[in-house]
Coordinates of C-alpha atoms and ligand atoms in Angstrom, one line a residue:
M1 CA 0.0 0.0 0.0
S2 CA 1.5 3.3 -0.9
L3 CA 2.0 6.0 1.7
K4 CA -0.9 8.5 1.6
V5 CA 0.1 12.1 2.2
L6 CA -2.1 15.2 2.3
F7 CA -0.2 18.4 1.3
V8 CA -1.8 21.6 2.6
A9 CA -0.6 24.9 1.0
S10 CA -2.0 28.2 0.1
E11 CA -0.5 28.3 -3.5
A12 CA 0.7 25.8 -6.0
H13 CA 2.0 26.2 -9.5
P14 CA 0.5 26.1 -12.1
L15 CA -2.8 26.9 -10.4
V16 CA -1.9 30.0 -8.3
K17 CA 1.6 31.4 -7.6
T18 CA 3.2 34.4 -5.8
G19 CA 6.6 32.9 -5.1
G20 CA 8.7 29.8 -4.5
L21 CA 6.1 28.1 -2.2
A22 CA 4.0 27.5 -5.3
D23 CA 6.9 26.0 -7.2
V24 CA 7.5 23.6 -4.3
A25 CA 3.8 22.7 -3.7
G26 CA 3.4 22.1 -7.4
A27 CA 6.6 20.0 -8.0
L28 CA 7.3 18.1 -4.8
P29 CA 4.0 16.1 -4.8
R30 CA 4.8 15.0 -8.4
A31 CA 8.3 13.9 -7.4
L32 CA 6.9 12.0 -4.4
A33 CA 4.3 10.4 -6.6
R34 CA 7.1 9.1 -8.8
L35 CA 8.6 7.5 -5.8
G36 CA 5.3 5.7 -5.2
A37 CA 3.5 7.9 -2.7
D38 CA -0.2 8.8 -3.0
V39 CA 0.0 12.6 -2.5
R40 CA -2.9 14.9 -2.7
L41 CA -2.9 18.6 -2.3
L42 CA -5.5 20.8 -0.5
L43 CA -5.8 24.3 -1.8
P44 CA -8.4 27.1 -1.5
A45 CA -10.6 27.6 -4.6
Y46 CA -9.5 31.1 -5.3
R47 CA -11.1 32.9 -8.2
G48 CA -10.2 31.3 -11.5
V49 CA -8.6 28.2 -10.0
T50 CA -11.6 25.8 -10.4
A51 CA -11.6 26.5 -14.2
R52 CA -8.0 25.4 -14.4
V53 CA -8.5 22.0 -12.7
P54 CA -9.3 19.1 -15.0
D55 CA -11.8 16.3 -14.0
L56 CA -13.3 18.4 -11.2
R57 CA -16.1 16.8 -9.2
E58 CA -17.8 17.5 -5.9
V59 CA -16.8 15.3 -3.0
G60 CA -19.4 16.8 -0.7
P61 CA -20.4 19.7 1.6
L62 CA -18.2 20.5 4.5
E63 CA -19.3 22.2 7.7
L64 CA -16.4 24.2 9.2
A65 CA -16.7 26.2 12.4
A66 CA -16.6 30.0 11.9
A67 CA -16.8 29.7 8.2
P68 CA -19.6 30.0 5.6
P69 CA -21.0 26.9 4.0
A70 CA -18.2 25.0 2.2
R71 CA -17.8 22.4 -0.5
L72 CA -14.9 20.0 -1.1
L73 CA -14.1 19.4 -4.7
R74 CA -11.6 16.9 -6.2
G75 CA -9.7 17.0 -9.5
R76 CA -6.3 16.7 -11.0
M77 CA -3.3 19.0 -11.2
P78 CA -3.0 20.1 -14.8
R79 CA -0.6 18.0 -16.9
S80 CA -0.2 15.5 -14.0
R81 CA -1.9 12.6 -12.5
A82 CA -1.6 14.1 -9.0
R83 CA -4.9 14.8 -7.3
V84 CA -5.9 18.1 -5.8
Y85 CA -8.7 19.0 -3.4
L86 CA -10.2 22.4 -3.7
L87 CA -11.8 24.0 -0.7
D88 CA -14.7 26.0 -2.2
I89 CA -16.0 28.8 0.0
P90 CA -17.0 31.6 -2.5
E91 CA -17.4 34.2 0.3
L92 CA -13.8 33.7 1.4
Y93 CA -11.9 32.9 -1.8
D94 CA -13.9 33.9 -4.9
R95 CA -12.8 37.5 -5.3
P96 CA -10.4 39.5 -7.5
G97 CA -6.8 40.1 -6.2
G98 CA -4.1 37.7 -4.9
P99 CA -4.3 34.8 -2.5
Y100 CA -3.2 37.0 0.4
T101 CA -3.8 40.6 -0.7
G102 CA -6.5 42.6 -2.4
P103 CA -6.2 44.6 -5.6
D104 CA -4.9 47.5 -3.6
G105 CA -1.9 45.4 -2.3
G106 CA -3.1 45.3 1.3
D107 CA -3.7 42.0 3.2
W108 CA -7.2 40.8 3.0
P109 CA -8.8 41.8 6.4
D110 CA -10.3 38.4 6.8
N111 CA -7.1 36.4 6.2
A112 CA -7.4 34.7 9.7
W113 CA -10.8 33.4 8.7
R114 CA -9.7 32.4 5.2
F115 CA -6.8 30.3 6.5
A116 CA -8.5 29.0 9.6
A117 CA -11.0 27.5 7.2
L118 CA -8.1 25.9 5.3
G119 CA -6.6 24.4 8.5
R120 CA -10.0 23.1 9.6
A121 CA -10.7 21.5 6.2
A122 CA -7.3 19.9 6.3
A123 CA -8.0 18.5 9.7
A124 CA -11.4 17.1 8.6
L125 CA -9.8 15.4 5.6
A126 CA -7.0 14.1 7.8
L127 CA -9.5 12.5 10.1
G128 CA -11.5 10.9 7.3
K129 CA -14.5 13.2 7.8
A130 CA -14.4 15.0 4.4
D131 CA -13.7 12.3 1.8
P132 CA -15.0 8.9 2.8
R133 CA -12.8 7.3 0.2
W134 CA -9.5 8.7 1.3
R135 CA -7.7 9.1 4.6
P136 CA -4.0 10.2 4.7
D137 CA -1.3 8.6 6.8
L138 CA 0.5 11.9 7.1
V139 CA -0.3 15.6 6.7
H140 CA 2.4 17.8 5.4
A141 CA 1.5 21.5 6.0
H142 CA 3.4 24.5 4.5
D143 CA 3.9 27.9 6.0
W144 CA 1.6 29.8 8.4
Q145 CA -1.5 29.6 6.2
A146 CA -1.6 25.9 6.8
G147 CA -0.4 26.1 10.4
L148 CA -3.7 25.4 12.1
A149 CA -3.9 21.9 10.6
P150 CA -1.1 20.4 12.8
A151 CA -2.4 22.4 15.8
L152 CA -6.0 21.0 15.5
L153 CA -4.7 17.5 14.8
S154 CA -2.5 17.7 17.9
L155 CA -5.6 17.6 20.0
E156 CA -6.8 14.3 18.5
R157 CA -5.9 10.7 19.6
E158 CA -6.4 8.9 16.4
R159 CA -4.7 11.1 13.8
P160 CA -2.2 11.0 11.0
A161 CA 1.4 12.0 11.6
T162 CA 2.2 15.7 10.9
V163 CA 5.1 17.5 9.2
F164 CA 5.3 21.3 8.9
T165 CA 7.6 23.0 6.5
V166 CA 8.8 26.6 7.1
H167 CA 9.4 28.3 3.7
N168 CA 9.8 31.7 5.3
L169 CA 9.8 32.5 9.0
A170 CA 9.2 36.2 8.4
Y171 CA 5.6 35.5 7.6
Q172 CA 3.9 34.3 10.8
G173 CA 0.1 35.0 10.6
V174 CA -0.2 36.9 13.9
F175 CA -3.6 38.0 15.0
P176 CA -5.2 39.5 18.2
W177 CA -6.8 37.5 20.9
E178 CA -10.3 38.6 19.8
T179 CA -9.7 36.9 16.5
F180 CA -8.8 33.7 18.3
R181 CA -12.1 34.0 20.2
D182 CA -14.2 34.8 17.2
L183 CA -12.7 31.9 15.3
A184 CA -14.0 29.6 18.0
L185 CA -10.7 27.8 18.2
P186 CA -10.4 25.1 20.9
W187 CA -9.3 26.7 24.2
E188 CA -6.5 24.2 24.7
L189 CA -4.7 25.9 21.8
W190 CA -4.5 29.2 23.7
S191 CA -1.2 28.5 25.5
M192 CA 2.4 29.4 25.1
E193 CA 3.2 25.8 24.3
R194 CA 0.8 26.0 21.3
L195 CA -0.6 29.1 19.5
E196 CA -0.3 32.0 22.0
Y197 CA 2.4 34.5 21.1
Y198 CA 3.1 37.5 23.4
G199 CA -0.6 38.0 24.1
Q200 CA -1.7 37.5 20.5
F201 CA -1.7 34.2 18.5
A202 CA 0.4 33.1 15.6
F203 CA -0.8 30.6 13.0
I204 CA 2.8 29.6 12.3
K205 CA 3.1 28.3 15.9
G206 CA 0.5 25.8 15.1
G207 CA 3.1 24.2 12.9
L208 CA 6.3 25.0 14.8
A209 CA 5.0 23.9 18.2
C210 CA 2.4 21.2 17.3
A211 CA 3.7 19.3 14.3
D212 CA 5.5 16.0 14.9
W213 CA 8.4 17.1 12.7
L214 CA 9.6 20.4 11.3
T215 CA 11.5 21.0 8.1
T216 CA 12.8 24.0 6.4
V217 CA 14.0 24.4 2.9
S218 CA 17.8 24.4 3.3
P219 CA 20.3 23.1 5.8
T220 CA 21.8 26.5 6.4
Y221 CA 18.4 28.2 7.0
A222 CA 17.6 25.4 9.5
R223 CA 20.6 26.5 11.5
E224 CA 20.0 30.2 11.0
I225 CA 16.4 30.2 12.3
Q226 CA 17.7 29.0 15.6
T227 CA 19.6 32.2 16.1
P228 CA 18.1 35.6 17.3
E229 CA 19.3 37.2 14.1
H230 CA 17.1 35.1 11.8
G231 CA 14.6 33.7 14.3
F232 CA 12.1 36.5 14.1
G233 CA 11.3 35.9 17.8
L234 CA 10.8 32.2 17.3
D235 CA 14.4 31.0 17.6
G236 CA 13.9 29.9 21.2
L237 CA 11.0 27.6 20.2
L238 CA 13.1 26.3 17.3
R239 CA 16.1 25.6 19.5
H240 CA 13.8 23.7 21.8
R241 CA 12.6 21.6 18.9
A242 CA 16.0 21.3 17.2
E243 CA 15.9 17.5 17.3
R244 CA 12.8 17.5 15.3
L245 CA 13.9 20.1 12.8
V246 CA 15.5 19.0 9.5
G247 CA 16.8 21.2 6.6
I248 CA 16.0 19.7 3.2
L249 CA 17.1 21.7 0.1
N250 CA 14.4 22.4 -2.4
G251 CA 14.7 21.0 -5.9
I252 CA 13.8 22.6 -9.2
D253 CA 11.3 21.3 -11.7
H254 CA 13.1 20.2 -14.7
E255 CA 9.9 20.0 -16.7
E256 CA 9.4 23.7 -16.3
W257 CA 13.0 24.8 -16.2
S258 CA 15.3 23.3 -18.8
P259 CA 17.0 25.5 -21.3
G260 CA 17.1 22.7 -23.9
R261 CA 13.3 22.7 -24.2
D262 CA 12.0 25.9 -22.8
P263 CA 9.3 27.4 -25.0
H264 CA 9.8 30.9 -23.6
L265 CA 13.4 31.3 -24.9
A266 CA 14.3 33.0 -28.1
A267 CA 16.8 30.2 -28.7
R268 CA 17.0 26.9 -26.8
F269 CA 20.5 25.7 -25.7
T270 CA 22.4 23.1 -23.8
R271 CA 25.9 22.9 -22.5
R272 CA 27.0 21.7 -25.9
T273 CA 25.2 24.6 -27.8
L274 CA 26.1 27.4 -25.4
G275 CA 26.8 29.7 -28.3
R276 CA 23.0 29.9 -29.0
R277 CA 22.6 31.6 -25.7
A278 CA 23.7 35.0 -27.2
R279 CA 20.3 35.1 -29.0
N280 CA 18.5 35.2 -25.7
K281 CA 20.8 37.9 -24.5
A282 CA 19.9 40.0 -27.5
A283 CA 16.2 39.2 -27.0
V284 CA 16.4 40.4 -23.3
Q285 CA 18.2 43.6 -24.4
A286 CA 15.5 44.2 -27.0
R287 CA 12.6 43.6 -24.6
F288 CA 14.1 46.1 -22.1
G289 CA 15.1 48.7 -24.7
L290 CA 18.8 48.3 -24.1
P291 CA 21.3 48.5 -26.9
A292 CA 22.3 45.1 -28.3
H293 CA 25.9 45.1 -27.1
A294 CA 27.0 41.5 -27.2
G295 CA 30.0 42.2 -25.0
A296 CA 28.4 44.3 -22.3
P297 CA 27.9 42.4 -19.1
L298 CA 24.2 42.0 -18.7
L299 CA 23.0 41.7 -15.1
G300 CA 19.5 40.5 -14.1
H301 CA 17.3 40.4 -11.1
I302 CA 13.9 38.7 -10.7
G303 CA 11.9 38.6 -7.5
R304 CA 9.4 39.9 -5.1
L305 CA 10.3 43.5 -4.4
V306 CA 10.5 43.3 -0.6
E307 CA 13.2 44.0 2.0
Q308 CA 14.2 40.3 2.1
K309 CA 15.4 40.2 -1.5
G310 CA 17.7 43.3 -1.3
A311 CA 16.7 45.1 -4.5
D312 CA 17.7 48.3 -2.6
L313 CA 21.3 46.9 -2.4
I314 CA 21.3 46.6 -6.1
L315 CA 20.1 50.2 -6.5
G316 CA 22.7 51.3 -4.0
A317 CA 25.4 49.7 -6.1
L318 CA 24.0 50.9 -9.4
D319 CA 26.3 53.8 -10.2
G320 CA 29.3 51.5 -9.6
L321 CA 27.9 48.7 -11.7
L322 CA 27.2 51.0 -14.6
A323 CA 30.7 52.5 -14.3
H324 CA 31.9 49.0 -15.1
G325 CA 29.9 49.2 -18.4
A326 CA 27.2 46.8 -17.2
Q327 CA 23.6 46.7 -18.2
L328 CA 20.8 45.8 -15.7
V329 CA 17.3 44.4 -16.1
V330 CA 14.9 44.0 -13.2
L331 CA 11.6 42.0 -13.2
G332 CA 9.6 42.2 -10.0
S333 CA 6.6 43.5 -8.1
G334 CA 5.9 44.1 -4.4
A335 CA 6.4 47.0 -2.0
P336 CA 5.3 50.3 -3.6
H337 CA 8.4 52.2 -2.5
L338 CA 10.7 49.6 -4.1
E339 CA 8.6 49.5 -7.3
Q340 CA 8.9 53.3 -7.4
A341 CA 12.7 53.1 -6.8
V342 CA 13.4 50.6 -9.6
R343 CA 11.2 52.6 -12.0
E344 CA 13.2 55.7 -11.1
A345 CA 16.4 54.0 -11.8
A346 CA 15.2 53.0 -15.3
A347 CA 14.2 56.6 -15.9
R348 CA 17.5 57.9 -14.7
Y349 CA 19.6 55.5 -16.9
P350 CA 17.7 55.0 -20.1
G351 CA 19.4 52.5 -22.4
R352 CA 21.4 51.0 -19.4
V353 CA 18.7 50.0 -16.9
G354 CA 15.5 48.2 -18.0
V355 CA 12.7 47.5 -15.6
H356 CA 9.4 45.6 -15.8
V357 CA 7.2 46.0 -12.8
G358 CA 4.8 43.2 -12.7
Y359 CA 4.6 39.4 -12.7
D360 CA 5.6 37.8 -16.0
E361 CA 6.6 34.1 -16.0
P362 CA 7.6 33.8 -19.7
L363 CA 9.8 36.9 -19.2
A364 CA 11.4 35.3 -16.1
H365 CA 12.4 32.4 -18.2
L366 CA 13.9 34.6 -21.0
I367 CA 15.9 36.6 -18.4
E368 CA 17.4 33.4 -16.9
G369 CA 18.3 32.3 -20.4
G370 CA 19.8 35.6 -21.5
V371 CA 21.6 37.5 -18.7
D372 CA 25.2 36.9 -18.0
M373 CA 24.9 37.3 -14.3
F374 CA 22.0 36.9 -11.9
L375 CA 21.9 39.1 -8.8
M376 CA 20.5 37.8 -5.5
P377 CA 21.7 39.9 -2.7
S378 CA 19.0 38.6 -0.3
R379 CA 19.2 39.7 3.4
F380 CA 18.0 36.2 4.2
E381 CA 16.9 33.4 1.8
P382 CA 15.3 30.2 3.2
C383 CA 16.2 28.4 -0.1
G384 CA 15.8 30.5 -3.1
L385 CA 14.9 29.0 -6.5
N386 CA 16.0 31.7 -8.9
Q387 CA 19.7 31.1 -8.2
M388 CA 19.2 27.4 -9.1
Y389 CA 17.3 28.3 -12.3
S390 CA 20.2 30.7 -13.1
L391 CA 22.8 27.9 -12.6
R392 CA 20.9 25.7 -14.9
Y393 CA 20.4 28.4 -17.5
G394 CA 24.0 29.6 -17.5
A395 CA 23.3 32.9 -15.8
V396 CA 26.1 33.1 -13.2
P397 CA 24.7 33.9 -9.8
V398 CA 26.1 36.6 -7.6
V399 CA 24.6 36.0 -4.2
R400 CA 24.9 36.8 -0.5
R401 CA 26.1 33.9 1.7
T402 CA 22.9 33.2 3.5
G403 CA 20.4 30.3 3.7
G404 CA 19.9 28.3 0.6
L405 CA 22.1 30.6 -1.4
A406 CA 25.1 29.5 0.7
D407 CA 24.1 25.9 0.1
T408 CA 23.8 26.1 -3.7
V409 CA 26.5 28.5 -5.0
V410 CA 30.2 27.9 -4.8
D411 CA 32.3 31.1 -4.9
A412 CA 34.8 31.4 -7.7
D413 CA 37.8 31.9 -5.4
E414 CA 41.2 30.7 -6.7
A415 CA 40.9 27.2 -5.1
A416 CA 37.4 26.5 -6.4
L417 CA 38.3 27.8 -9.9
A418 CA 41.4 25.6 -9.9
T419 CA 39.3 22.5 -9.1
G420 CA 36.5 23.4 -11.4
R421 CA 33.9 23.6 -8.5
A422 CA 33.2 27.3 -8.9
T423 CA 29.7 28.2 -9.9
G424 CA 29.2 31.8 -9.0
F425 CA 30.3 34.8 -6.9
V426 CA 29.4 35.0 -3.2
F427 CA 29.7 37.9 -0.7
E428 CA 29.0 38.4 3.0
A429 CA 27.9 41.8 4.1
P430 CA 24.3 43.0 3.3
E431 CA 25.7 46.2 1.8
P432 CA 25.9 47.7 -1.6
A433 CA 29.7 47.9 -1.5
A434 CA 30.0 44.2 -0.9
L435 CA 27.6 43.4 -3.7
L436 CA 29.5 45.8 -6.0
E437 CA 32.8 44.1 -5.1
A438 CA 31.4 40.7 -6.0
C439 CA 30.0 42.0 -9.3
R440 CA 33.4 43.6 -10.0
R441 CA 35.1 40.3 -9.6
A442 CA 32.5 38.6 -11.8
I443 CA 32.7 41.3 -14.5
A444 CA 36.5 41.1 -14.5
C445 CA 36.4 37.4 -15.0
Y446 CA 33.8 37.7 -17.7
R447 CA 35.8 40.3 -19.6
D448 CA 39.4 39.2 -19.0
R449 CA 39.3 35.4 -18.5
P450 CA 36.8 34.0 -20.9
A451 CA 38.0 30.4 -20.4
D452 CA 37.5 30.7 -16.6
W453 CA 34.1 32.2 -17.2
R454 CA 33.1 29.4 -19.5
R455 CA 34.1 26.8 -16.9
I456 CA 32.0 28.6 -14.2
V457 CA 29.0 28.6 -16.6
L458 CA 29.4 25.0 -17.5
A459 CA 30.0 23.9 -13.9
G460 CA 26.7 25.6 -12.9
M461 CA 24.8 24.1 -15.8
A462 CA 26.1 20.6 -14.7
Q463 CA 24.6 20.9 -11.2
D464 CA 21.8 18.5 -10.5
F465 CA 19.1 20.2 -8.4
S466 CA 16.3 18.0 -9.5
W467 CA 13.6 17.1 -7.0
R468 CA 14.4 13.4 -6.9
A469 CA 17.1 13.5 -4.1
S470 CA 15.0 15.9 -2.0
A471 CA 11.8 13.9 -2.4
R472 CA 13.7 10.9 -1.2
R473 CA 14.7 12.7 2.0
Y474 CA 11.1 13.8 2.6
L475 CA 10.0 10.2 2.1
E476 CA 12.6 9.0 4.6
L477 CA 11.4 11.6 7.1
Y478 CA 7.7 10.6 6.5
R479 CA 8.6 7.0 7.4
R480 CA 10.4 8.1 10.6
A481 CA 7.4 10.2 11.5
L482 CA 5.1 7.3 11.0
D483 CA 7.0 4.5 12.7
G484 CA 9.2 5.9 15.4
R485 CA 7.6 9.0 16.6
S486 CA 10.2 9.4 19.4
R487 CA 13.4 8.9 17.4
A488 CA 15.8 11.7 16.5
A489 CA 16.1 13.4 13.2
P490 CA 17.8 11.6 10.3
G491 CA 21.1 13.5 10.2
G492 CA 19.8 16.5 12.2
V493 CA 20.6 19.8 10.8
Ligands
ADP1 P1 10.4 33.6 -2.9 O1 9.6 32.4 -2.8 O2 11.0 34.1 -1.7 O3 9.7 34.7 -3.7 P2 12.1 32.0 -4.7 O4 13.4 32.2 -5.3 O5 12.0 30.7 -3.9 O6 11.7 33.2 -3.8 O7 11.0 31.8 -5.8 C1 10.5 32.9 -6.5 C2 9.7 32.3 -7.7 O8 8.8 33.3 -8.1 C3 10.6 31.9 -8.9 O9 9.9 30.9 -9.6 C4 10.6 33.2 -9.7 O10 10.9 33.0 -11.0 C5 9.2 33.7 -9.5 N1 9.0 35.1 -9.5 C6 9.2 36.1 -8.6 N2 8.8 37.3 -9.0 C7 8.5 37.2 -10.3 C8 8.0 38.1 -11.3 N3 7.9 39.4 -11.0 N4 7.7 37.6 -12.5 C9 7.8 36.2 -12.7 N5 8.2 35.3 -11.8 C10 8.6 35.8 -10.6
GLC2 C1 10.0 31.1 0.4 C2 11.4 31.6 0.5 C3 12.3 31.1 -0.6 C4 12.0 29.6 -0.9 C5 10.6 29.4 -1.1 C6 10.2 28.0 -1.4 O1 9.2 32.0 -0.3 O2 11.5 33.0 0.6 O3 13.7 31.3 -0.2 O4 12.8 29.2 -2.0 O5 9.8 29.8 0.0 O6 10.6 27.1 -0.4

């Protein structure tokens, strides 16, 4: 009998995506299914999602406390055999805007209700109360939006094992006591050992305090979140649970991200046909209104424009970068002041800086396939997927040594260059000067030592970050969670 796993997440590619969580929730179930697991995903039926799910049918009505009437639907993930359950509550999910924010960019005021319903539906499914034909052995919940599932299940005797993955500790789902009361959550959950958090309550604590096992998305981040610097107030709890915390690096989805068969590129290429890559560079320059200088180092950045990602560090280093003759393209959306700042940079340096404020997946692929260097100066980065896409697409990453960036990019120092291990350029301080210095090293190599540059590009493209190895580690953890609930973590962090 295959292992039955219920994934609970608030976004999943290709149905709904704001960031890397969707990439993981879309790809990891497929990788686990290939290893023989029966994985099903539970997702809110946001506007437009139902129309994108093939073979959709109603499982039945669901009664959830503190939520309007709900229905559970079941269908398939597009282009896959994996099953998906949609939690259909039109009053909560069928509206314009994003999964977390309204059209004006602000959080939905009823997010606590929207994601409490998700946690409750997950618990119902987990206990065999929602789909009479399927009951999971294990529930794998992701980020705060799914945090109530392990919390509610922790109150049950007969329940599946629970695993909670932290994709980003900065987002915690903190709400006032009155909300806890109005949600009619069980009183046992109002304690410091469970959801209570300095007089308020935090959905993420439902996962961190109540799940049988915790994971996060890179080994380095698993260590970092146990320190005050990266713990966002939760490092004490995480140190307390250190034996149950494992760092498993994310994979990337080779079906979506392979330069040899990517429909979004101007020219597809492999390690053997690297010369064709120049056509993508020209296409990126054209898209962003930059002159088609084949020899100018073309730098790129893609990401949510938020403090975490350090776009402000790029802007702080901009004058220096341009003085080295570089061109820069930025694709992103997020905080209004950062959107404004990147727009201003483009206006100030026409023909040298190109900016697209918005969310554009095909363009993200073209950028990865065309830029010479990909900048990721994140202040913290639980895993980061873009640097792995960059490695695979021959865009040499320039990254800060933090979280998953530290675990995936090998700095091109003399020793690493000599042994052929170098895949990028790494710096330490979260400051424009440190980023600029790393870019200066990269640009010097690109210009003056083309043979070294080529080795770095080819070494990056040869890395294997496919999901297979990570999915095996999750399976191993699931088995531990199921059979020896008291044993220590495989390998620890
Ligand atoms: P995070 O999850 O913190 O946003 P990741 O690097 O893990 O960071 O994942 C980001 C994902 O979102 C990648 O797949 C990236 O290509 C995509 N992405 C982010 N911003 C944009 C954008 N403006 N347009 C297209 N794709 C984007
Ligand atoms: C989060 C993190 C990112 C990670 C992604 C998927 O959004 O910010 O680093 O790659 O989740 O795990």
